[in-house]
Every structure is written in C-alpha cells, then in structure tokens.
Short mmCIF file of C-alpha atoms in Angstrom, two decimals:
data_model
loop_
_atom_site.label_atom_id
_atom_site.label_comp_id
_atom_site.label_asym_id
_atom_site.label_seq_id
_atom_site.Cartn_x
_atom_site.Cartn_y
_atom_site.Cartn_z
CA MET A 1 -83.29 47.26 143.09
CA ASN A 2 -81.53 47.44 146.46
CA MET A 3 -81.40 44.85 149.21
CA LYS A 4 -83.85 46.82 151.40
CA THR A 5 -86.55 46.64 148.67
CA LEU A 6 -86.01 42.91 148.22
CA THR A 7 -86.31 42.34 151.94
CA ARG A 8 -89.60 44.26 152.12
CA LYS A 9 -91.01 42.27 149.17
CA SER A 10 -89.89 39.00 150.72
CA MET A 11 -91.50 39.87 154.02
CA LEU A 12 -94.76 40.88 152.31
CA SER A 13 -94.79 37.65 150.31
CA LEU A 14 -94.14 35.61 153.42
CA LEU A 15 -96.90 37.41 155.31
CA LEU A 16 -99.35 36.81 152.44
CA CYS A 17 -98.51 33.10 152.40
CA VAL A 18 -99.05 32.83 156.14
CA LEU A 19 -102.45 34.54 155.85
CA LEU A 20 -103.51 32.23 153.01
CA LEU A 21 -102.44 29.16 154.94
CA ALA A 22 -104.34 30.38 157.97
CA LEU A 23 -107.51 30.82 155.92
CA VAL A 24 -107.46 27.32 154.41
CA PRO A 25 -108.50 25.46 157.57
CA VAL A 26 -111.32 27.96 158.16
CA SER A 27 -112.65 27.36 154.65
CA ALA A 28 -112.37 23.63 155.16
CA VAL A 29 -114.31 23.79 158.42
CA LEU A 30 -117.03 25.90 156.82
CA ALA A 31 -117.28 23.46 153.92
CA GLU A 32 -117.43 20.52 156.33
CA ASN A 33 -120.26 22.16 158.24
CA ARG A 34 -122.30 22.41 155.04
CA SER A 35 -121.74 18.83 153.92
CA ILE A 36 -121.13 15.41 155.45
CA SER A 37 -119.34 12.22 154.48
CA THR A 38 -119.03 8.76 156.00
CA HIS A 39 -116.87 5.65 155.77
CA ALA A 40 -119.86 3.68 154.47
CA ARG A 41 -120.30 2.24 151.02
CA ALA A 42 -123.81 3.70 151.10
CA ALA A 43 -125.59 6.03 153.51
CA ALA A 44 -128.82 8.00 153.94
CA LEU A 45 -130.41 10.40 156.42
CA ILE A 46 -134.17 11.06 156.60
CA ASP A 47 -136.55 13.25 158.58
CA VAL A 48 -139.24 11.01 160.05
CA THR A 49 -142.08 13.55 160.13
CA SER A 50 -141.83 14.69 156.52
CA GLY A 51 -140.07 11.72 154.90
CA ARG A 52 -137.55 14.14 153.34
CA ILE A 53 -134.18 12.53 152.63
CA LEU A 54 -131.61 15.04 153.89
CA TYR A 55 -128.48 13.20 152.77
CA SER A 56 -127.78 10.30 150.46
CA SER A 57 -124.59 8.68 149.19
CA ARG A 58 -125.09 5.81 146.74
CA GLY A 59 -128.50 5.66 148.35
CA ASP A 60 -130.25 3.74 145.57
CA GLU A 61 -127.62 1.02 145.15
CA PRO A 62 -129.01 -2.45 146.02
CA MET A 63 -126.81 -4.05 148.66
CA LEU A 64 -126.73 -6.82 151.24
CA ILE A 65 -128.34 -5.57 154.45
CA ALA A 66 -127.81 -8.38 157.00
CA SER A 67 -130.11 -8.09 160.05
CA LEU A 68 -131.48 -4.71 159.03
CA THR A 69 -133.94 -7.07 157.32
CA LYS A 70 -135.57 -7.49 160.72
CA ILE A 71 -136.95 -3.94 160.57
CA MET A 72 -139.38 -5.17 157.91
CA THR A 73 -139.88 -8.48 159.74
CA ALA A 74 -140.96 -6.67 162.91
CA LEU A 75 -143.16 -4.18 161.06
CA VAL A 76 -145.01 -6.84 159.07
CA ALA A 77 -145.49 -8.98 162.18
CA ILE A 78 -146.93 -6.03 164.15
CA GLU A 79 -149.24 -4.98 161.33
CA ASN A 80 -150.48 -8.48 160.51
CA GLY A 81 -150.27 -10.42 163.78
CA ASP A 82 -151.81 -10.38 167.24
CA ILE A 83 -148.94 -9.39 169.51
CA THR A 84 -150.60 -11.13 172.48
CA SER A 85 -150.70 -14.48 170.67
CA LYS A 86 -148.29 -17.30 171.46
CA VAL A 87 -145.56 -18.13 168.96
CA LYS A 88 -144.38 -21.75 168.94
CA VAL A 89 -140.79 -22.54 167.96
CA GLY A 90 -140.77 -25.09 165.15
CA LYS A 91 -137.98 -27.20 163.70
CA ASN A 92 -137.04 -24.56 161.09
CA ALA A 93 -136.52 -21.92 163.78
CA PHE A 94 -134.81 -24.14 166.35
CA ALA A 95 -131.00 -23.77 166.38
CA LYS A 96 -131.10 -21.38 163.40
CA GLU A 97 -127.60 -20.35 162.35
CA GLY A 98 -126.20 -16.93 163.23
CA SER A 99 -127.27 -14.73 166.11
CA SER A 100 -129.84 -16.48 168.29
CA LEU A 101 -132.09 -16.27 171.34
CA TYR A 102 -131.37 -19.99 171.88
CA LEU A 103 -135.04 -20.85 171.89
CA LYS A 104 -135.99 -24.46 172.56
CA LEU A 105 -137.88 -26.66 170.11
CA GLY A 106 -141.58 -26.40 170.94
CA GLU A 107 -141.07 -23.41 173.23
CA GLU A 108 -143.87 -20.84 173.26
CA MET A 109 -143.54 -17.10 173.78
CA THR A 110 -145.85 -14.13 173.12
CA LEU A 111 -145.31 -12.48 169.78
CA LYS A 112 -144.53 -9.18 171.50
CA ASP A 113 -141.78 -10.69 173.66
CA MET A 114 -140.35 -12.48 170.66
CA LEU A 115 -140.28 -9.15 168.76
CA TYR A 116 -138.16 -7.73 171.57
CA GLY A 117 -135.75 -10.65 171.20
CA LEU A 118 -135.76 -10.13 167.44
CA MET A 119 -134.89 -6.43 167.59
CA LEU A 120 -132.69 -6.24 170.70
CA ARG A 121 -130.65 -9.42 170.26
CA SER A 122 -131.23 -10.01 166.54
CA GLY A 123 -132.39 -13.59 167.03
CA ASN A 124 -132.54 -15.46 163.73
CA ASP A 125 -134.50 -18.22 165.45
CA ALA A 126 -137.04 -15.61 166.52
CA ALA A 127 -137.26 -14.25 162.97
CA THR A 128 -138.09 -17.67 161.55
CA ALA A 129 -140.58 -18.50 164.30
CA ILE A 130 -142.32 -15.15 163.84
CA ALA A 131 -142.48 -15.61 160.07
CA GLU A 132 -144.07 -19.04 160.34
CA HIS A 133 -146.52 -17.86 163.01
CA VAL A 134 -147.73 -14.71 161.24
CA GLY A 135 -147.41 -15.84 157.61
CA GLY A 136 -148.38 -19.49 158.05
CA SER A 137 -145.03 -20.38 156.52
CA GLU A 138 -141.81 -18.56 155.78
CA GLN A 139 -142.83 -18.19 152.13
CA GLY A 140 -146.19 -16.77 153.16
CA PHE A 141 -144.46 -14.23 155.37
CA LEU A 142 -142.02 -13.29 152.58
CA TYR A 143 -145.04 -12.53 150.41
CA LEU A 144 -146.21 -10.08 153.09
CA MET A 145 -142.74 -8.53 153.35
CA ASN A 146 -142.37 -7.96 149.62
CA THR A 147 -145.94 -6.72 149.29
CA LYS A 148 -145.20 -4.15 151.99
CA ALA A 149 -142.04 -3.13 150.15
CA GLN A 150 -144.10 -2.51 147.01
CA GLU A 151 -146.70 -0.59 149.00
CA LEU A 152 -143.96 1.73 150.32
CA ASN A 153 -142.48 2.06 146.81
CA LEU A 154 -139.15 0.54 147.84
CA LYS A 155 -137.85 0.07 144.31
CA ASN A 156 -134.44 -1.37 145.23
CA THR A 157 -135.62 -3.89 147.82
CA HIS A 158 -136.47 -7.59 147.75
CA PHE A 159 -136.58 -10.09 150.61
CA ALA A 160 -135.64 -13.75 150.37
CA ASN A 161 -135.76 -14.51 154.12
CA PRO A 162 -137.00 -12.87 157.34
CA HIS A 163 -133.65 -12.77 159.18
CA GLY A 164 -131.09 -11.25 156.80
CA LEU A 165 -128.58 -14.06 156.27
CA ASP A 166 -126.92 -13.55 152.88
CA ALA A 167 -129.03 -15.02 150.10
CA GLU A 168 -129.57 -14.57 146.40
CA GLY A 169 -132.34 -12.09 145.70
CA HIS A 170 -132.11 -10.56 149.17
CA PHE A 171 -131.17 -6.89 149.13
CA SER A 172 -132.17 -3.31 149.83
CA SER A 173 -130.65 0.18 149.60
CA ALA A 174 -129.80 2.93 152.06
CA ASN A 175 -132.60 5.17 150.79
CA ASP A 176 -135.18 2.36 150.88
CA LEU A 177 -134.20 1.44 154.43
CA ALA A 178 -134.48 5.08 155.45
CA VAL A 179 -138.01 5.31 154.00
CA LEU A 180 -139.00 1.96 155.55
CA THR A 181 -137.73 2.93 159.00
CA ALA A 182 -139.30 6.40 158.90
CA TYR A 183 -142.62 4.68 158.16
CA ALA A 184 -142.10 2.08 160.89
CA MET A 185 -141.30 4.76 163.49
CA HIS A 186 -144.89 6.00 163.19
CA ASN A 187 -146.02 2.64 164.61
CA PRO A 188 -146.14 2.96 168.43
CA VAL A 189 -145.40 -0.71 169.12
CA PHE A 190 -142.38 -0.76 166.81
CA LYS A 191 -141.17 2.57 168.21
CA GLU A 192 -141.42 1.30 171.78
CA ILE A 193 -139.52 -1.92 171.05
CA VAL A 194 -136.55 -0.40 169.20
CA ALA A 195 -136.03 2.28 171.87
CA THR A 196 -135.76 -0.30 174.67
CA LYS A 197 -132.28 -0.73 176.15
CA GLU A 198 -133.05 -3.85 178.19
CA LYS A 199 -135.96 -6.26 178.27
CA THR A 200 -136.91 -9.07 180.62
CA ALA A 201 -139.19 -11.79 179.25
CA ASP A 202 -140.80 -14.79 180.91
CA ASN A 203 -139.03 -18.12 180.50
CA PRO A 204 -141.32 -20.93 181.69
CA TYR A 205 -138.73 -23.60 180.90
CA GLU A 206 -135.98 -22.38 183.25
CA LYS A 207 -135.66 -20.92 186.77
CA TRP A 208 -134.35 -17.69 185.22
CA ASP A 209 -136.10 -15.24 182.91
CA TYR A 210 -134.77 -14.03 179.59
CA LYS A 211 -132.93 -10.72 179.92
CA TRP A 212 -131.91 -9.03 176.69
CA SER A 213 -129.61 -6.04 176.34
CA ASN A 214 -129.95 -4.06 173.10
CA LYS A 215 -126.97 -4.45 170.74
CA ASN A 216 -127.52 -0.93 169.43
CA LYS A 217 -124.85 1.10 171.25
CA MET A 218 -126.24 4.34 169.85
CA LEU A 219 -128.91 4.16 172.57
CA ARG A 220 -126.14 4.74 175.10
CA LEU A 221 -123.70 6.81 173.05
CA TYR A 222 -125.90 9.49 171.48
CA GLU A 223 -128.14 12.00 173.23
CA GLY A 224 -131.75 11.50 172.19
CA ALA A 225 -131.14 8.14 170.47
CA ASP A 226 -134.27 5.97 170.29
CA GLY A 227 -133.54 3.09 167.86
CA VAL A 228 -133.19 1.13 165.63
CA LYS A 229 -131.17 -1.95 164.48
CA THR A 230 -127.67 -3.33 163.97
CA GLY A 231 -126.61 -5.88 161.35
CA TYR A 232 -123.57 -7.89 160.30
CA THR A 233 -122.62 -10.77 158.03
CA LYS A 234 -119.24 -11.59 156.50
CA LYS A 235 -120.41 -10.30 153.12
CA ALA A 236 -122.60 -7.38 154.17
CA LEU A 237 -120.15 -6.29 156.87
CA ARG A 238 -121.28 -3.73 159.46
CA CYS A 239 -124.72 -2.24 158.83
CA LEU A 240 -126.65 0.11 161.08
CA VAL A 241 -129.93 2.03 161.21
CA SER A 242 -130.16 4.53 164.06
CA SER A 243 -132.70 7.14 165.10
CA ALA A 244 -132.72 10.08 167.47
CA THR A 245 -135.16 12.77 168.59
CA ARG A 246 -134.26 16.32 169.61
CA ASP A 247 -136.55 19.35 170.05
CA GLY A 248 -139.48 17.44 168.60
CA GLN A 249 -137.62 16.35 165.45
CA GLN A 250 -136.81 12.71 164.76
CA LEU A 251 -134.16 11.63 162.27
CA VAL A 252 -133.13 8.20 160.97
CA ALA A 253 -129.61 7.46 159.70
CA VAL A 254 -128.59 4.43 157.61
CA THR A 255 -125.13 3.11 156.77
CA LEU A 256 -124.26 -0.06 154.84
CA ASN A 257 -120.79 -1.62 154.92
CA ASP A 258 -119.32 0.89 157.38
CA GLY A 259 -116.38 0.08 159.65
CA ASN A 260 -116.82 3.29 161.65
CA ASP A 261 -120.59 3.31 161.99
CA TRP A 262 -121.02 4.60 165.57
CA ASN A 263 -119.05 7.76 164.83
CA ASP A 264 -120.56 8.17 161.37
CA HIS A 265 -124.08 7.99 162.74
CA SER A 266 -123.32 10.61 165.37
CA SER A 267 -122.01 12.87 162.61
CA LEU A 268 -125.00 12.21 160.32
CA LEU A 269 -127.54 12.91 163.05
CA ASP A 270 -125.69 16.04 164.18
CA PHE A 271 -125.62 17.25 160.59
CA GLY A 272 -129.36 16.78 160.21
CA PHE A 273 -130.30 18.48 163.46
CA ASN A 274 -127.92 21.39 162.86
CA HIS A 275 -128.64 22.06 159.19
CA TYR A 276 -132.23 20.88 158.64
CA PRO A 277 -134.32 21.79 161.70
CA LEU A 278 -138.00 20.89 161.53
CA LYS A 279 -140.15 24.00 161.08
CA THR A 280 -143.92 24.23 161.46
CA LEU A 281 -145.25 25.85 158.30
CA VAL A 282 -148.98 25.49 158.96
CA GLU A 283 -150.92 25.21 162.22
CA ARG A 284 -154.23 23.38 162.41
CA GLY A 285 -157.14 25.82 162.48
CA GLU A 286 -155.38 28.80 160.83
CA ALA A 287 -157.63 31.17 158.91
CA VAL A 288 -156.94 31.57 155.20
CA LYS A 289 -156.86 35.30 154.47
CA GLY A 290 -159.52 36.46 152.05
CA TYR A 291 -161.64 33.31 152.47
CA SER A 292 -163.96 31.94 155.13
CA LEU A 293 -161.74 28.87 155.48
CA VAL A 294 -159.43 27.27 158.04
CA THR A 295 -156.62 24.74 157.68
CA GLY A 296 -157.44 21.15 158.59
CA LYS A 297 -154.10 19.98 159.91
CA ALA A 298 -150.66 21.13 160.94
CA PHE A 299 -147.71 20.69 158.56
CA ALA A 300 -144.00 20.71 159.40
CA TYR A 301 -140.96 20.34 157.14
CA PRO A 302 -137.17 20.38 157.65
CA LEU A 303 -135.59 23.40 155.96
CA GLY A 304 -131.94 24.09 155.19
CA GLN A 305 -130.32 27.50 155.19
CA GLY A 306 -132.00 29.84 152.68
CA GLU A 307 -134.77 27.40 151.79
CA GLU A 308 -137.53 29.21 153.63
CA ALA A 309 -137.30 32.06 151.11
CA ARG A 310 -138.13 29.58 148.32
CA LEU A 311 -141.39 28.36 149.89
CA VAL A 312 -144.54 28.85 147.82
CA ASN A 313 -148.12 27.93 148.69
CA LYS A 314 -151.20 27.75 146.48
CA LEU A 315 -154.83 27.50 147.49
CA VAL A 316 -156.85 25.22 145.20
CA LEU A 317 -160.62 25.28 145.82
CA ASN A 318 -163.15 22.69 144.78
CA ALA A 319 -165.97 23.71 142.42
CA ASP A 320 -168.55 24.47 145.12
CA ALA A 321 -166.14 26.62 147.08
CA GLN A 322 -165.14 28.53 143.94
CA ALA A 323 -168.77 29.26 143.12
CA ALA A 324 -169.43 30.49 146.65
CA ALA A 325 -166.35 32.70 146.44
CA GLY A 326 -167.53 34.27 143.19
CA GLY A 327 -166.42 31.78 140.55
CA GLY A 328 -162.70 32.46 140.78
CA ALA A 329 -160.31 29.98 139.20
CA ALA A 330 -158.63 27.33 141.31
CA GLY A 331 -155.34 28.56 142.64
CA THR A 332 -156.34 32.22 142.87
CA GLY A 333 -155.18 32.15 146.46
CA SER A 334 -151.62 31.25 145.55
CA ALA A 335 -148.74 32.97 147.30
CA GLY A 336 -145.63 34.14 145.53
CA ALA A 337 -142.07 32.90 145.81
CA GLY A 338 -140.50 33.44 149.19
CA SER A 339 -143.78 33.15 151.08
CA SER A 340 -145.13 30.42 153.28
CA VAL A 341 -148.11 29.62 155.44
CA SER A 342 -145.93 29.11 158.49
CA ALA A 343 -146.52 30.57 161.89
CA GLY A 344 -144.16 33.31 162.99
CA ALA A 345 -141.49 34.73 160.70
CA GLY A 346 -142.05 34.17 157.00
CA ARG A 347 -145.83 33.79 157.25
CA SER A 348 -147.66 34.22 153.96
CA SER A 349 -150.31 36.86 153.51
CA SER A 350 -152.70 34.01 152.70
CA ALA A 351 -152.81 32.54 156.21
CA ALA A 352 -153.00 33.87 159.74
CA LYS A 353 -153.72 32.58 163.23
CA THR A 354 -157.28 32.31 164.41
CA GLY A 355 -159.10 30.92 167.41
CA GLY A 356 -162.41 29.23 168.11
CA SER A 357 -162.58 27.44 164.77
CA GLU A 358 -162.74 23.80 165.86
CA GLY A 359 -166.39 23.26 166.70
CA GLY A 360 -168.13 19.94 166.14
CA SER A 361 -168.81 19.09 162.52
CA SER A 362 -172.58 18.54 162.80
CA THR A 363 -173.18 21.69 164.84
CA GLY A 364 -171.01 23.70 162.46
CA ALA A 365 -172.89 22.36 159.45
CA LYS A 366 -176.27 23.44 160.83
CA ALA A 367 -174.91 26.84 161.88
CA ASN A 368 -173.72 27.42 158.33
CA GLY A 369 -176.77 25.98 156.67
CA ASN A 370 -174.80 23.06 155.23
CA GLU A 371 -176.89 20.11 156.48
CA GLY A 372 -176.66 18.49 153.03
CA ASP A 373 -172.95 19.12 152.50
CA VAL A 374 -171.59 15.89 151.00
CA ASN A 375 -168.02 17.15 151.46
CA PHE A 376 -168.53 17.68 155.22
CA GLY A 377 -166.98 21.13 155.08
CA LEU A 378 -163.93 20.23 152.96
CA ARG A 379 -163.45 23.12 150.53
CA GLY A 380 -160.07 22.56 148.93
CA VAL A 381 -156.39 22.20 149.62
CA ILE A 382 -153.28 24.32 150.12
CA ILE A 383 -150.40 22.95 148.04
CA LEU A 384 -147.01 23.71 149.58
CA GLN A 385 -143.94 23.84 147.35
CA LEU A 386 -140.21 24.30 147.85
CA GLY A 387 -139.34 25.97 144.57
CA ASP A 388 -140.96 23.78 141.91
CA GLN A 389 -141.16 20.69 144.13
CA GLU A 390 -144.38 19.90 145.98
CA ILE A 391 -143.65 19.06 149.61
CA GLY A 392 -147.12 18.68 151.05
CA ARG A 393 -150.85 19.40 151.01
CA VAL A 394 -153.09 20.80 153.73
CA PRO A 395 -156.91 20.49 153.44
CA VAL A 396 -159.02 23.56 154.14
CA TYR A 397 -162.50 23.52 155.69
CA THR A 398 -165.44 25.73 156.43
CA PRO A 399 -164.97 27.20 159.96
CA GLY A 400 -166.73 25.06 162.54
CA GLN A 401 -166.56 21.93 160.40
CA LEU A 402 -163.04 20.69 161.10
CA PRO A 403 -162.98 16.91 161.60
CA PRO A 404 -161.71 15.68 165.00
CA GLU A 405 -157.94 15.76 165.24
CA THR A 406 -157.97 12.34 166.92
CA SER A 407 -160.96 10.02 167.00
CA PRO A 408 -162.60 9.38 170.40
CA TYR A 409 -161.76 5.68 170.03
CA VAL A 410 -158.05 6.35 169.58
CA LYS A 411 -158.04 8.79 172.49
CA LYS A 412 -159.60 6.22 174.83
CA TYR A 413 -157.80 3.14 173.56
CA ASN A 414 -154.28 4.40 172.93
CA ALA A 415 -151.27 2.43 171.72
CA ALA A 416 -150.54 1.06 175.20
CA SER A 417 -153.89 -0.76 175.36
CA ALA A 418 -154.43 -1.40 171.64
CA SER A 419 -153.04 -4.93 171.93
CA ALA A 420 -156.13 -5.85 173.97
CA TYR A 421 -158.23 -5.21 170.85
CA PRO A 422 -156.60 -7.23 168.04
CA ALA A 423 -157.89 -6.87 164.49
CA GLY A 424 -155.96 -9.42 162.47
CA ASN A 425 -159.11 -10.45 160.62
CA TRP A 426 -162.78 -9.40 160.40
CA LEU A 427 -163.83 -11.69 163.26
CA GLN A 428 -161.16 -10.29 165.58
CA ALA A 429 -162.07 -6.76 164.54
CA PHE A 430 -165.77 -7.38 165.27
CA GLY A 431 -164.97 -8.86 168.67
CA SER A 432 -162.62 -6.00 169.52
CA ALA A 433 -165.26 -3.45 168.55
CA LEU A 434 -167.81 -5.12 170.85
CA ARG A 435 -165.36 -5.24 173.77
CA ALA A 436 -164.44 -1.58 173.23
CA LEU A 437 -168.10 -0.59 172.98
CA PHE A 438 -169.02 -2.12 176.32
CA GLN A 439 -165.81 -1.18 178.11
CA THR A 440 -166.61 0.97 181.16
CA GLY A 441 -164.42 3.51 182.91
CA GLU A 442 -161.31 5.22 181.63
#
C-alpha cells in the first residue's frame, strides 16, 4: 500500500469523524426538545383543563412543601368561608414565626384581603388567623384541609398546619400539588388572587394602607404567567408552583427542593406548550352520525406528537335509546383506532358539526313527544380513549333537549359579584337566594 492510498484513507476517516461529531449536537438538541429535566428533587407539569400530568419526576414522593401549603389553605378558606367576613387576629396568629404580614393582636381584616396577604406575601400570621376564623380552631381547619385532600384523591399528602412550617406529618408530593392547583385554578376567587402582582388593603390602625407585592417572580419573568405560590424553609429549601396561560391553554408547574426554580419553570412551561398543545376533540352540539343525537358539552385534551392517531371514541347508549335505535348493543357507535370526534382534521365518522340544536329543554321535549322523559333527553355517553386509556366522557342528548350551558343564575351573578351572596351554611344560602331573587336590574 503506497503513501497516496494511506493519505486518502486518513482523509476519509478524518472527514467521517468530523461529520459524526457535527451530528452529535443535533441529536442532543432533538432529544432535549422531546424531553425535559430540572434541578429539582421532584417536579410535575399538568394541564389545567384536562388534569393530564404531562411530566413527572419523582412526582409521588412525599416531601416537605413549605408555604406551598397555603394553596390548600386559601382554597379551603374560599370554599368554606364568607370572604366578606372580618377575620380577627388572635394570640396564636400574632407574631407567628417565619414570613409575616405583621398583623396586630386584635386587628380585623376581611377574609378576602387576608387571603391576598396569605398568597402574595406568604403571611404565616394570616394563615393561622384564617384557619381559626374559618375552622373555629386550627385543628378544625386542618380537618377541612385533610378532608379536601382525600376528596381530591391526594394519596401522598397530609397537613399538620395551615402555613407550611416544617412539622412531623406535614407533607405532599409534586403530583399531588399539581392536581390540587389545577383544581384550585377553576375557582375564580383563587385564580384572581394568585394572578395579582400588587394589592393594596385597608389598614385602619395606621395612616398608611397595606401594599403587598407578590413574591412570585414568574408573574414578571414569564409571558402569560398567572400564579401561583412560592415556598421556602431551611429543610424544604426552594419550592415553587407556577401557572401560565397561552392560546387558551393553562399549565401548572411544580418543583420541590430546586435551587434554579425560575429557569426550570420557564423550561417546564415551554415544554408543555410546545409539545402538548390543547386540542378541542368535541364541540358542544355536534351531531352524532347515524343517530338523532347531539353532544352535550365540549371536550379538549392536550396531545403530544403522534397521539391524535391513537384516539378512539365509543358511543354507549342507555336502554331506552338502544330500543329506539332498533335494539342495537351499547357501543355499536364506536370508532376505530386513529379516529376522534374532534372538529377539523382527524374528525371521526361518528360526529360532525351541526347547527340549531340548542333549543330549550321543555320546548324540545314537547316537540319530540317526550313530555314524560325522566332522563330529560340524556341518551348516553361518548367515551373517549387514548389507546386503552379513557381520557373523558361526553353526554349525548336528543336534539332540542340540551341543558343550558350556564345557568341563568350564574350568568347574572358571576364570580365578581358572588361574594355578595355567601352560602357558608343553609341559612346564608337561603338568605342569598332571597336577595338574588328580588335583585332588580343587571
């Protein structure tokens, strides 16, 4: 073999090595785009609309959660208290250790304002005062907190206090906090509070008012950020729950024990928006092909690349509807793999758009001769699956008998005015109903 041959082989080998080295970063970038990692001991990412967890790392591990505890504190207080009521600061709340609003002993403040102080400035004194006000005692409030955790099926969560200071038997997990926060973000009062950057509250004891700036820097750092809560203790270290909304999709990110949480949350949220966009699979009022039926509600779900082809839907009719349709077995309207009932591309043959199907229920019943219909037009359900996993159910109705999308009461008395009609107990509820009934004007 001569020198010229060796030189050619050497040059070819060198060129091949250069090409391989050039391809490695590209592969790494592609891999990074399809996955995500953080500096946290545990992390989770969830879609608020569907409740689908899009990412989880050690998500079920029980851990200390510091002031992320206050997410549950605020939720329980909103659901069980009258936010217009006055909270009085008792001796247990006064000068509470850790982060504080520096409330005075005997000071009174509306529950709503105190919730702002709780969530924006993480006041431990506010947490204790709220707990005693809503629960009658701190132990009574803890009962409400843990009952709510059980109701939401938070299997790795238990609360020993309302503020989050390290304590035995006080813990949660990244996945549980994601589920809890996604639930809480459907509450308009909670959602309003955690999205607030600054809040001014009345201070009758001084010449100046309270002015609280939210500790959550994500509200200023990330486009579309709208919550939620920071946390820190010496044992729990840095903890953060953040949320953001883009193009109608809201995501919640959770990190526990994370020294680089601001950057990690930006990466987590970007990952979710880029790789799991929310897609409407069913529109309210769509006609079900082959049946005189329409869908009762819209349904949306976040789908990753290639997942839409794995969507399956199955129509399951109740006995009366099956008899009217000729006695076919439940599920005869099922669609095969790769189909969906979504609008636009990928629509199943079992559903299509229709108009004029949302008439009043009583009128529709008479028009269809169903005055005695005990099901009020409900004829069955469409079960939506991603592969073998059920992801949702959509009720189907007789055309003209769809229930109202939003009740007239809710339309008139929206979340902004709901606090004027408290319903903490049956007497409050009765009084609120009377006031609402005789309210005039819009």
